[in-house]
Short mmCIF file of C-alpha atoms and ligand atoms in Angstrom, two decimals:
data_model
loop_
_atom_site.label_atom_id
_atom_site.label_comp_id
_atom_site.label_asym_id
_atom_site.label_seq_id
_atom_site.Cartn_x
_atom_site.Cartn_y
_atom_site.Cartn_z
CA MET A 1 34.42 -20.13 14.81
CA LYS A 2 33.36 -17.24 12.93
CA ASN A 3 34.46 -13.52 13.24
CA TYR A 4 31.91 -10.91 12.78
CA LEU A 5 32.84 -7.22 12.05
CA VAL A 6 29.58 -5.51 13.10
CA THR A 7 29.66 -1.74 12.33
CA GLY A 8 27.35 0.61 13.97
CA GLY A 9 26.64 -1.97 16.81
CA ALA A 10 26.19 0.79 19.46
CA GLY A 11 23.28 2.08 17.65
CA PHE A 12 19.56 0.85 17.66
CA ILE A 13 19.45 -2.28 15.30
CA GLY A 14 23.36 -2.91 15.58
CA ALA A 15 23.19 -3.20 19.23
CA ASN A 16 20.09 -5.44 19.31
CA PHE A 17 22.07 -7.64 16.53
CA VAL A 18 25.03 -7.93 18.79
CA LYS A 19 22.84 -9.07 21.65
CA TYR A 20 21.09 -11.63 19.32
CA LEU A 21 24.25 -13.21 17.92
CA LEU A 22 25.70 -13.63 21.56
CA LYS A 23 22.47 -15.38 22.51
CA LYS A 24 22.02 -17.54 19.42
CA HIS A 25 25.67 -18.58 18.60
CA LYS A 26 28.34 -19.96 20.97
CA ASP A 27 31.34 -20.07 19.05
CA ILE A 28 31.78 -16.51 17.59
CA GLN A 29 34.05 -13.39 18.07
CA ILE A 30 32.26 -9.98 17.40
CA ILE A 31 34.21 -6.89 16.67
CA VAL A 32 31.88 -3.75 17.05
CA LEU A 33 33.29 -0.72 15.14
CA ASP A 34 31.24 2.27 16.04
CA ASP A 35 32.17 5.99 15.93
CA LEU A 36 29.60 6.74 18.79
CA THR A 37 27.81 9.61 16.97
CA TYR A 38 24.88 11.14 18.91
CA ALA A 39 23.06 7.95 17.67
CA GLY A 40 25.58 5.61 19.17
CA ASN A 41 25.91 4.85 22.78
CA LEU A 42 28.38 2.45 24.46
CA GLY A 43 25.96 2.02 27.46
CA THR A 44 23.66 0.19 25.10
CA ILE A 45 26.03 -2.74 25.05
CA LYS A 46 28.06 -2.31 28.24
CA GLU A 47 26.63 -5.55 29.65
CA ASP A 48 27.46 -7.45 26.60
CA LEU A 49 30.99 -6.19 26.66
CA LYS A 50 31.57 -8.26 29.71
CA ASP A 51 31.54 -11.12 27.23
CA PRO A 52 34.90 -12.08 26.11
CA ARG A 53 33.56 -12.81 22.85
CA LEU A 54 32.72 -9.13 22.18
CA VAL A 55 35.43 -6.37 21.34
CA PHE A 56 34.61 -2.69 20.87
CA VAL A 57 36.58 -0.48 18.71
CA LYS A 58 35.73 3.36 18.45
CA GLY A 59 36.28 4.53 15.00
CA ASP A 60 34.84 5.71 11.68
CA ILE A 61 33.88 3.34 8.84
CA LYS A 62 35.40 5.76 6.41
CA ASN A 63 38.85 5.67 8.01
CA PRO A 64 41.02 3.03 6.18
CA LYS A 65 43.65 2.86 8.96
CA VAL A 66 40.90 1.91 11.48
CA VAL A 67 39.19 -0.72 9.39
CA ASN A 68 42.64 -2.19 8.01
CA GLY A 69 43.81 -2.50 11.62
CA ILE A 70 40.74 -4.61 12.50
CA PHE A 71 41.36 -6.81 9.51
CA GLU A 72 45.02 -7.18 10.54
CA LYS A 73 44.13 -8.18 14.00
CA TYR A 74 41.13 -10.38 13.50
CA PRO A 75 40.42 -13.15 10.79
CA ILE A 76 37.03 -11.41 9.95
CA ASP A 77 34.69 -13.79 8.04
CA PHE A 78 31.52 -11.62 8.01
CA VAL A 79 31.09 -7.89 7.76
CA VAL A 80 27.61 -6.73 8.73
CA ASN A 81 27.26 -2.92 7.98
CA PHE A 82 24.72 -1.14 10.16
CA ALA A 83 26.65 2.02 10.58
CA ALA A 84 25.06 5.17 9.04
CA GLU A 85 23.28 8.24 9.59
CA SER A 86 19.65 6.93 9.82
CA HIS A 87 17.44 9.87 10.37
CA VAL A 88 15.45 11.23 7.41
CA ASP A 89 14.60 14.56 9.08
CA ARG A 90 18.44 15.17 9.84
CA SER A 91 19.07 14.23 6.20
CA ILE A 92 16.83 16.95 5.08
CA GLU A 93 18.89 19.64 7.27
CA ASN A 94 22.37 18.22 6.39
CA PRO A 95 22.64 15.78 3.57
CA GLN A 96 26.55 15.93 3.41
CA VAL A 97 27.29 13.74 6.37
CA PHE A 98 24.71 11.24 5.03
CA LEU A 99 26.61 10.89 1.70
CA GLU A 100 30.06 10.73 3.30
CA THR A 101 29.27 8.02 6.06
CA ASN A 102 26.61 6.11 4.09
CA ILE A 103 28.26 5.81 0.64
CA LEU A 104 31.93 6.56 1.22
CA GLY A 105 31.99 4.65 4.49
CA THR A 106 30.54 1.45 2.77
CA GLN A 107 33.02 1.79 -0.13
CA ASN A 108 35.95 1.99 2.29
CA LEU A 109 34.65 -1.15 4.04
CA LEU A 110 34.24 -3.01 0.98
CA ASP A 111 37.69 -2.07 -0.38
CA ILE A 112 39.38 -3.33 2.76
CA ALA A 113 37.40 -6.43 2.93
CA LYS A 114 38.13 -7.19 -0.62
CA LYS A 115 41.81 -6.59 -0.01
CA HIS A 116 41.98 -9.03 3.05
CA TRP A 117 39.65 -11.61 1.72
CA SER A 118 41.29 -11.90 -1.87
CA THR A 119 43.29 -15.07 -2.39
CA GLY A 120 44.51 -14.40 -6.17
CA LYS A 121 42.86 -14.23 -9.46
CA ASP A 122 40.68 -16.67 -11.66
CA GLU A 123 41.53 -17.19 -15.32
CA ASN A 124 39.49 -14.15 -16.31
CA GLY A 125 41.08 -11.66 -13.91
CA TYR A 126 38.38 -11.80 -11.31
CA PRO A 127 39.80 -11.91 -7.59
CA THR A 128 39.15 -15.05 -5.79
CA TYR A 129 38.21 -15.14 -2.07
CA LYS A 130 38.84 -16.90 1.09
CA ASP A 131 36.17 -19.54 1.64
CA GLY A 132 32.95 -18.60 3.55
CA VAL A 133 33.55 -14.88 3.82
CA LYS A 134 30.48 -12.53 3.26
CA TYR A 135 29.89 -8.69 3.27
CA LEU A 136 26.23 -7.82 4.24
CA GLN A 137 24.74 -4.30 3.72
CA VAL A 138 21.89 -3.43 5.90
CA SER A 139 19.66 -1.41 3.82
CA THR A 140 16.14 0.03 3.84
CA ASP A 141 12.83 -0.16 1.99
CA GLU A 142 13.07 3.56 1.46
CA VAL A 143 15.31 2.96 -1.30
CA TYR A 144 12.27 1.97 -3.42
CA GLY A 145 10.57 5.36 -2.93
CA SER A 146 6.85 5.77 -1.96
CA LEU A 147 3.88 3.68 -2.87
CA GLY A 148 0.26 4.92 -3.51
CA ALA A 149 -2.71 3.15 -1.69
CA SER A 150 -1.82 -0.32 -3.15
CA GLY A 151 1.17 -2.40 -4.03
CA TYR A 152 4.22 -3.90 -2.27
CA PHE A 153 8.07 -3.37 -2.81
CA THR A 154 9.70 -6.56 -4.21
CA GLU A 155 13.28 -7.01 -4.66
CA THR A 156 12.85 -5.95 -8.47
CA THR A 157 10.91 -2.75 -7.72
CA PRO A 158 12.91 0.18 -9.43
CA LEU A 159 14.98 1.94 -7.00
CA ASP A 160 13.47 5.53 -6.53
CA PRO A 161 14.76 7.33 -3.39
CA ARG A 162 13.23 10.57 -2.50
CA SER A 163 15.15 11.87 0.60
CA PRO A 164 18.77 12.58 1.05
CA TYR A 165 18.77 9.83 3.42
CA SER A 166 17.19 7.35 1.27
CA ALA A 167 19.40 8.33 -1.73
CA SER A 168 22.41 7.86 0.28
CA LYS A 169 21.57 4.48 1.16
CA THR A 170 20.50 3.67 -2.52
CA GLY A 171 24.17 4.99 -3.40
CA ALA A 172 25.43 2.44 -0.91
CA ASP A 173 23.30 -0.41 -2.17
CA LEU A 174 24.62 0.41 -5.84
CA ILE A 175 28.28 0.32 -4.92
CA VAL A 176 27.89 -2.84 -2.98
CA LYS A 177 26.13 -4.49 -6.02
CA ALA A 178 28.99 -2.94 -8.17
CA TYR A 179 31.59 -4.71 -6.09
CA GLY A 180 29.48 -7.81 -6.37
CA GLU A 181 29.44 -7.69 -10.24
CA THR A 182 32.87 -6.21 -11.01
CA TYR A 183 35.19 -8.04 -8.39
CA LYS A 184 32.73 -11.02 -7.79
CA MET A 185 32.70 -10.14 -4.03
CA PRO A 186 30.45 -12.23 -1.89
CA ILE A 187 27.90 -9.80 -0.88
CA ASN A 188 24.23 -9.63 0.14
CA ILE A 189 21.84 -6.61 0.55
CA THR A 190 18.75 -6.75 3.00
CA ARG A 191 16.12 -4.03 2.62
CA CYS A 192 14.15 -3.79 5.88
CA SER A 193 10.94 -1.88 6.79
CA ASN A 194 10.57 0.21 9.86
CA ASN A 195 11.90 -1.39 12.98
CA TYR A 196 10.75 -0.64 16.57
CA GLY A 197 11.83 -2.08 20.02
CA PRO A 198 14.20 -1.47 22.84
CA TYR A 199 17.17 1.04 22.48
CA HIS A 200 15.59 3.07 19.77
CA PHE A 201 16.93 6.59 19.90
CA PRO A 202 14.07 9.05 20.82
CA GLU A 203 14.15 11.02 17.76
CA LYS A 204 12.29 8.42 15.70
CA LEU A 205 8.45 8.33 15.96
CA ILE A 206 7.79 5.52 18.58
CA PRO A 207 10.36 6.22 21.12
CA LEU A 208 9.87 10.10 20.68
CA ILE A 209 6.25 9.60 21.26
CA ILE A 210 6.89 7.52 24.35
CA LYS A 211 9.40 10.13 25.69
CA ASN A 212 6.99 13.12 25.05
CA ILE A 213 3.96 11.42 26.92
CA LEU A 214 5.96 10.64 30.00
CA GLU A 215 7.26 14.31 29.98
CA GLY A 216 3.69 15.49 29.51
CA LYS A 217 4.69 17.11 26.13
CA LYS A 218 2.60 17.57 22.96
CA LEU A 219 3.12 14.69 20.34
CA PRO A 220 4.08 15.96 17.05
CA VAL A 221 2.33 14.38 14.10
CA TYR A 222 3.62 15.43 10.56
CA GLY A 223 0.97 16.45 8.25
CA ASP A 224 -2.55 14.79 8.57
CA GLY A 225 -0.98 11.64 10.14
CA SER A 226 -2.17 9.36 7.09
CA ASN A 227 1.36 8.39 6.10
CA ILE A 228 1.80 4.53 6.39
CA ARG A 229 4.83 2.59 7.71
CA ASP A 230 5.38 -1.08 7.82
CA TRP A 231 6.51 -1.95 11.35
CA LEU A 232 8.74 -4.97 12.27
CA TYR A 233 9.89 -5.77 15.73
CA VAL A 234 13.78 -5.34 15.82
CA GLU A 235 14.69 -8.85 16.94
CA ASP A 236 12.75 -10.22 13.83
CA HIS A 237 15.04 -7.97 11.82
CA CYS A 238 18.28 -9.40 13.62
CA LYS A 239 16.99 -13.03 12.91
CA ALA A 240 16.39 -12.02 9.26
CA ILE A 241 19.98 -10.62 9.00
CA ASP A 242 21.51 -13.70 10.76
CA THR A 243 19.58 -15.95 8.35
CA VAL A 244 20.98 -14.03 5.28
CA VAL A 245 24.54 -14.01 6.60
CA LEU A 246 24.56 -17.59 7.07
CA ASN A 247 22.28 -18.87 4.20
CA GLY A 248 21.74 -15.99 1.79
CA LYS A 249 22.55 -16.85 -1.89
CA THR A 250 25.72 -14.71 -2.79
CA GLY A 251 24.84 -11.51 -4.72
CA GLU A 252 21.22 -11.43 -3.71
CA VAL A 253 18.79 -8.84 -2.30
CA TYR A 254 16.33 -9.79 0.35
CA ASN A 255 13.43 -7.67 1.48
CA VAL A 256 12.49 -7.84 5.10
CA GLY A 257 9.14 -7.08 6.52
CA GLY A 258 6.10 -8.36 8.57
CA HIS A 259 2.96 -7.17 6.51
CA ASN A 260 2.17 -4.78 9.39
CA GLU A 261 1.33 -1.58 7.80
CA LYS A 262 -0.19 1.24 10.06
CA LYS A 263 -1.10 5.07 9.76
CA ASN A 264 1.31 7.09 11.85
CA ILE A 265 -1.79 8.57 13.74
CA ASP A 266 -2.84 5.09 14.54
CA ILE A 267 0.48 4.28 15.95
CA VAL A 268 0.45 7.62 17.97
CA LYS A 269 -3.00 6.83 19.44
CA LEU A 270 -2.20 3.11 20.30
CA THR A 271 0.97 4.25 22.05
CA ILE A 272 -1.07 6.72 24.18
CA SER A 273 -3.59 4.19 25.18
CA THR A 274 -1.03 1.43 25.81
CA ILE A 275 1.09 3.66 28.13
CA ARG A 276 -2.03 4.71 30.16
CA LYS A 277 -3.15 1.13 30.49
CA LEU A 278 0.34 0.02 31.71
CA LEU A 279 0.49 2.93 34.13
CA GLU A 280 -2.81 1.98 35.48
CA GLU A 281 -1.93 -1.78 35.84
CA ASN A 282 1.36 -1.09 37.60
CA LYS A 283 1.99 1.92 39.85
CA GLU A 284 5.67 1.38 39.94
CA TYR A 285 5.76 2.51 36.40
CA LYS A 286 4.50 5.83 37.34
CA LYS A 287 8.03 6.73 38.59
CA ALA A 288 8.83 7.02 34.83
CA LEU A 289 6.55 10.00 34.54
CA LYS A 290 8.20 13.43 34.81
CA LYS A 291 4.89 15.19 35.34
CA PRO A 292 4.08 14.56 38.87
CA GLY A 293 0.79 13.56 40.34
CA ASP A 294 -1.21 10.46 40.48
CA ASP A 295 -3.96 11.36 38.05
CA ILE A 296 -3.08 10.34 34.60
CA SER A 297 -6.31 11.37 32.85
CA TRP A 298 -4.42 14.01 30.87
CA ILE A 299 -2.70 11.07 29.08
CA ASN A 300 -5.14 11.06 26.03
CA ASP A 301 -5.52 11.88 22.42
CA ASP A 302 -5.51 15.75 23.17
CA LEU A 303 -1.79 15.65 23.53
CA ILE A 304 -1.70 15.15 19.69
CA THR A 305 -0.56 18.20 17.66
CA TYR A 306 -0.48 18.21 14.00
CA VAL A 307 2.46 19.95 12.70
CA LYS A 308 4.11 21.27 9.47
CA ASP A 309 4.58 18.13 7.17
CA ARG A 310 8.18 16.74 6.45
CA LEU A 311 9.58 17.91 3.09
CA GLY A 312 8.98 15.31 0.38
CA HIS A 313 7.21 12.82 2.98
CA ASP A 314 6.94 9.59 1.48
CA GLN A 315 3.31 8.35 1.60
CA ARG A 316 3.38 4.67 2.07
CA TYR A 317 6.01 1.74 2.45
CA ALA A 318 5.01 -1.86 2.31
CA ILE A 319 7.28 -4.76 1.97
CA ASP A 320 6.84 -8.09 0.19
CA PRO A 321 8.82 -10.49 2.24
CA ASN A 322 8.00 -13.50 0.05
CA LYS A 323 11.58 -14.19 -1.12
CA ILE A 324 13.21 -14.49 2.29
CA THR A 325 10.33 -16.52 3.52
CA THR A 326 10.15 -19.05 0.65
CA GLU A 327 13.95 -19.35 -0.01
CA LEU A 328 15.34 -18.97 3.54
CA GLY A 329 12.47 -19.86 5.78
CA TRP A 330 12.51 -16.51 7.68
CA TYR A 331 9.19 -15.18 9.24
CA PRO A 332 8.61 -12.68 11.79
CA GLU A 333 7.60 -14.02 15.25
CA THR A 334 6.56 -11.09 17.26
CA LYS A 335 2.94 -9.69 16.72
CA PHE A 336 2.69 -6.06 16.57
CA GLU A 337 0.23 -6.00 19.41
CA ASP A 338 2.82 -7.87 21.65
CA GLY A 339 5.80 -6.01 20.28
CA ILE A 340 4.47 -2.62 21.15
CA VAL A 341 3.61 -3.47 24.67
CA LYS A 342 7.11 -5.19 25.14
CA THR A 343 8.66 -1.98 23.77
CA ILE A 344 6.74 0.51 25.92
CA ARG A 345 7.28 -1.77 29.15
CA TRP A 346 11.17 -1.49 28.04
CA TYR A 347 10.97 2.37 28.07
CA LEU A 348 9.15 2.47 31.21
CA GLU A 349 11.60 0.38 32.93
CA ASN A 350 14.80 1.96 31.42
CA GLN A 351 14.43 5.60 31.83
CA ASP A 352 18.17 5.79 32.91
CA TRP A 353 19.08 4.72 29.38
CA VAL A 354 16.86 7.42 27.79
CA GLU A 355 18.43 10.13 30.08
CA GLU A 356 21.75 8.88 29.07
CA VAL A 357 21.27 9.07 25.41
CA THR A 358 19.60 12.31 25.56
CA SER A 359 22.15 13.98 27.95
CA GLY A 360 24.32 15.48 25.15
CA ASP A 361 23.18 17.85 22.66
CA TYR A 362 19.80 16.42 22.39
CA GLN A 363 17.72 19.29 23.76
CA LYS A 364 19.69 21.93 21.86
CA TYR A 365 19.31 20.05 18.64
CA TYR A 366 15.55 19.38 19.12
CA GLN A 367 14.95 23.17 19.93
CA GLU A 368 17.02 24.24 16.82
CA MET A 369 15.35 21.65 14.54
CA TYR A 370 11.86 21.87 15.48
CA GLY A 371 11.41 24.87 17.81
CA ASN A 372 8.65 24.71 20.38
CA ARG A 373 6.12 22.52 18.84
P1 LIG B 1 21.05 4.31 14.55
O1 LIG B 1 21.14 5.73 13.91
O2 LIG B 1 20.35 4.09 15.58
O3 LIG B 1 22.59 3.77 14.65
C1 LIG B 1 23.70 4.12 13.70
C2 LIG B 1 25.08 3.66 14.36
O4 LIG B 1 26.06 3.98 13.45
C3 LIG B 1 25.27 4.53 15.54
O5 LIG B 1 25.74 3.64 16.78
C4 LIG B 1 26.43 5.38 15.21
O6 LIG B 1 27.23 5.81 16.27
C5 LIG B 1 27.03 4.54 14.33
N1 LIG B 1 27.82 5.45 13.16
C6 LIG B 1 27.27 6.47 12.43
N2 LIG B 1 28.24 6.91 11.60
C7 LIG B 1 29.38 6.12 11.73
C8 LIG B 1 30.61 6.02 11.12
N3 LIG B 1 31.04 7.19 10.16
N4 LIG B 1 31.61 5.20 11.59
C9 LIG B 1 31.18 4.29 12.37
N5 LIG B 1 29.90 4.33 13.13
C10 LIG B 1 29.07 5.19 12.68
O7 LIG B 1 20.56 3.59 13.22
P2 LIG B 1 19.60 2.16 13.35
O8 LIG B 1 18.29 2.56 13.27
O9 LIG B 1 20.05 1.37 14.10
O10 LIG B 1 19.97 1.73 11.67
C11 LIG B 1 21.01 0.94 11.47
C12 LIG B 1 21.06 0.46 10.02
O11 LIG B 1 19.85 -0.09 9.54
C13 LIG B 1 21.23 1.71 9.11
O12 LIG B 1 22.02 1.51 8.07
C14 LIG B 1 19.87 2.00 8.51
O13 LIG B 1 19.92 2.66 7.35
C15 LIG B 1 19.25 0.55 8.50
N6 LIG B 1 17.82 0.52 8.55
C16 LIG B 1 17.23 1.09 9.74
C17 LIG B 1 15.71 0.85 9.90
C18 LIG B 1 15.11 1.43 11.13
O14 LIG B 1 13.82 1.45 11.12
N7 LIG B 1 15.76 1.98 12.02
C19 LIG B 1 15.09 -0.01 8.93
C20 LIG B 1 15.87 -0.38 7.87
C21 LIG B 1 17.07 -0.18 7.71
O1 LIG B 2 11.62 2.37 6.39
C1 LIG B 2 12.82 2.17 7.12
C2 LIG B 2 13.29 3.51 7.69
O2 LIG B 2 12.47 3.82 8.67
C3 LIG B 2 14.85 3.35 7.98
O3 LIG B 2 15.58 3.28 6.91
C4 LIG B 2 15.27 4.77 8.65
O4 LIG B 2 16.65 4.72 9.11
C5 LIG B 2 14.15 4.78 10.09
O5 LIG B 2 14.57 6.23 10.68
C6 LIG B 2 12.82 4.98 9.53
O6 LIG B 2 12.59 6.10 8.77
P1 LIG B 2 11.27 6.92 8.87
O7 LIG B 2 11.32 8.25 8.37
O8 LIG B 2 10.06 6.00 8.43
O9 LIG B 2 11.07 7.02 10.55
P2 LIG B 2 10.65 8.10 11.49
O10 LIG B 2 10.66 7.45 13.00
O11 LIG B 2 11.56 9.33 11.44
O12 LIG B 2 9.11 8.40 11.01
C7 LIG B 2 8.01 7.45 11.08
C8 LIG B 2 6.80 8.34 10.29
O13 LIG B 2 6.19 9.19 11.48
C9 LIG B 2 7.15 9.14 9.19
O14 LIG B 2 6.01 9.02 8.31
C10 LIG B 2 7.33 10.37 9.92
C11 LIG B 2 6.27 10.36 10.76
N1 LIG B 2 6.79 11.34 12.06
C12 LIG B 2 8.00 11.33 12.65
C13 LIG B 2 8.46 11.89 13.72
C14 LIG B 2 9.72 11.88 14.14
C15 LIG B 2 5.94 12.01 12.80
O15 LIG B 2 4.68 12.12 12.41
N2 LIG B 2 6.32 12.73 13.99
C16 LIG B 2 7.47 12.75 14.48
O16 LIG B 2 7.89 13.44 15.38
#
């Protein structure tokens, strides 16, 4: 029986990972630690919490008392750290919380895991550890910076973060690596490209575009829409993390991506045409529309509005996933054309979730941050 501490398990990828683990493995115990910031929502895992293998703890990864308490109560084997401030636009407005959560939170988790996992010292003074334990840091391709028209990020690409968000994730990666070297802690780092899928908070491109279409609002595209992201269905990311937790070689970094580069403008246009097609195919889905009426001809590319570009907007990300594929046998299973339809269907069928997660300060924040665009 393995005991997982999954931080950020009420957020987008963390919650999908919890669902994945519960389906995939029988003999496990999962402790989710999440502070339920604006991006975390207990409703996302409420069905899963009926499973006795899952326990939820509300708390901050920076809080030593809370993290210690978990390690004292449960014999944690694996820490999988998803908890983070994750939105680049917010990091441009308020970098401090990104540094605090993403760097200091990571260091606190490492310190406490080290304390509880240590079994003594070897002849050179390095700590020794309980068998089979591992700390996995969920990182991002953004630590590598921005690419030009060609090339890919590999695990040896120099780190070159360009936003406060990516700088904070890079700081976290470096402290994880440092604990791996200095204290020989059993660590791995995964660096994944852009995820999409169910439970994605509607401040990120794809769920925001879906939400705005359903509300009959304009669709903001930054700059000229030519920036490129490399999209991966969230379940494929979860499978990659599970693979690295169980089989990753200690100390190694693994890039995760599905060779699926798309320009933002193409993502937006595809989302518009797919929603329209689904609404035409299934009248039930029209219930998700906030703009009344049977005529949906207004769902077209005229909804697109080009807005002021993001400061320091990275032009292109593209992951080379060769290492995780050849060494660990991971490969993405969901084709983008299928994943985007599954995702849009999920939003059409789960408007209650969207309303729940946007019922707090969402409108106020959105207005203050972006005005009436
Ligand atoms: P998210 O913003 O949806 O979720 C983050 C979760 O962390 C939330 O549930 C939030 O409540 C929790 N959290 C925030 N601060 C906390 C704190 N101090 N203590 C405890 N919990 C806290 O993020 P996401 O998109 O699910 O991303 C998860 C992780 O994956 C992040 O580390 C992110 O950097 C990384 N990542 C994301 C993507 C992507 O495309 N979304 C791609 C690669 C890597
Ligand atoms: O690459 C992995 C990263 O992907 C993760 O580390 C981050 O946590 C995650 O948020 C995501 O970062 P991005 O900045 O790429 O995602 P976002 O959805 O914010 O933006 C995707 C692209 O779309 C980006 O080029 C900016 C653009 N965009 C975004 C929004 C919100 C728009 O054109 N309009 C928008 O309204």
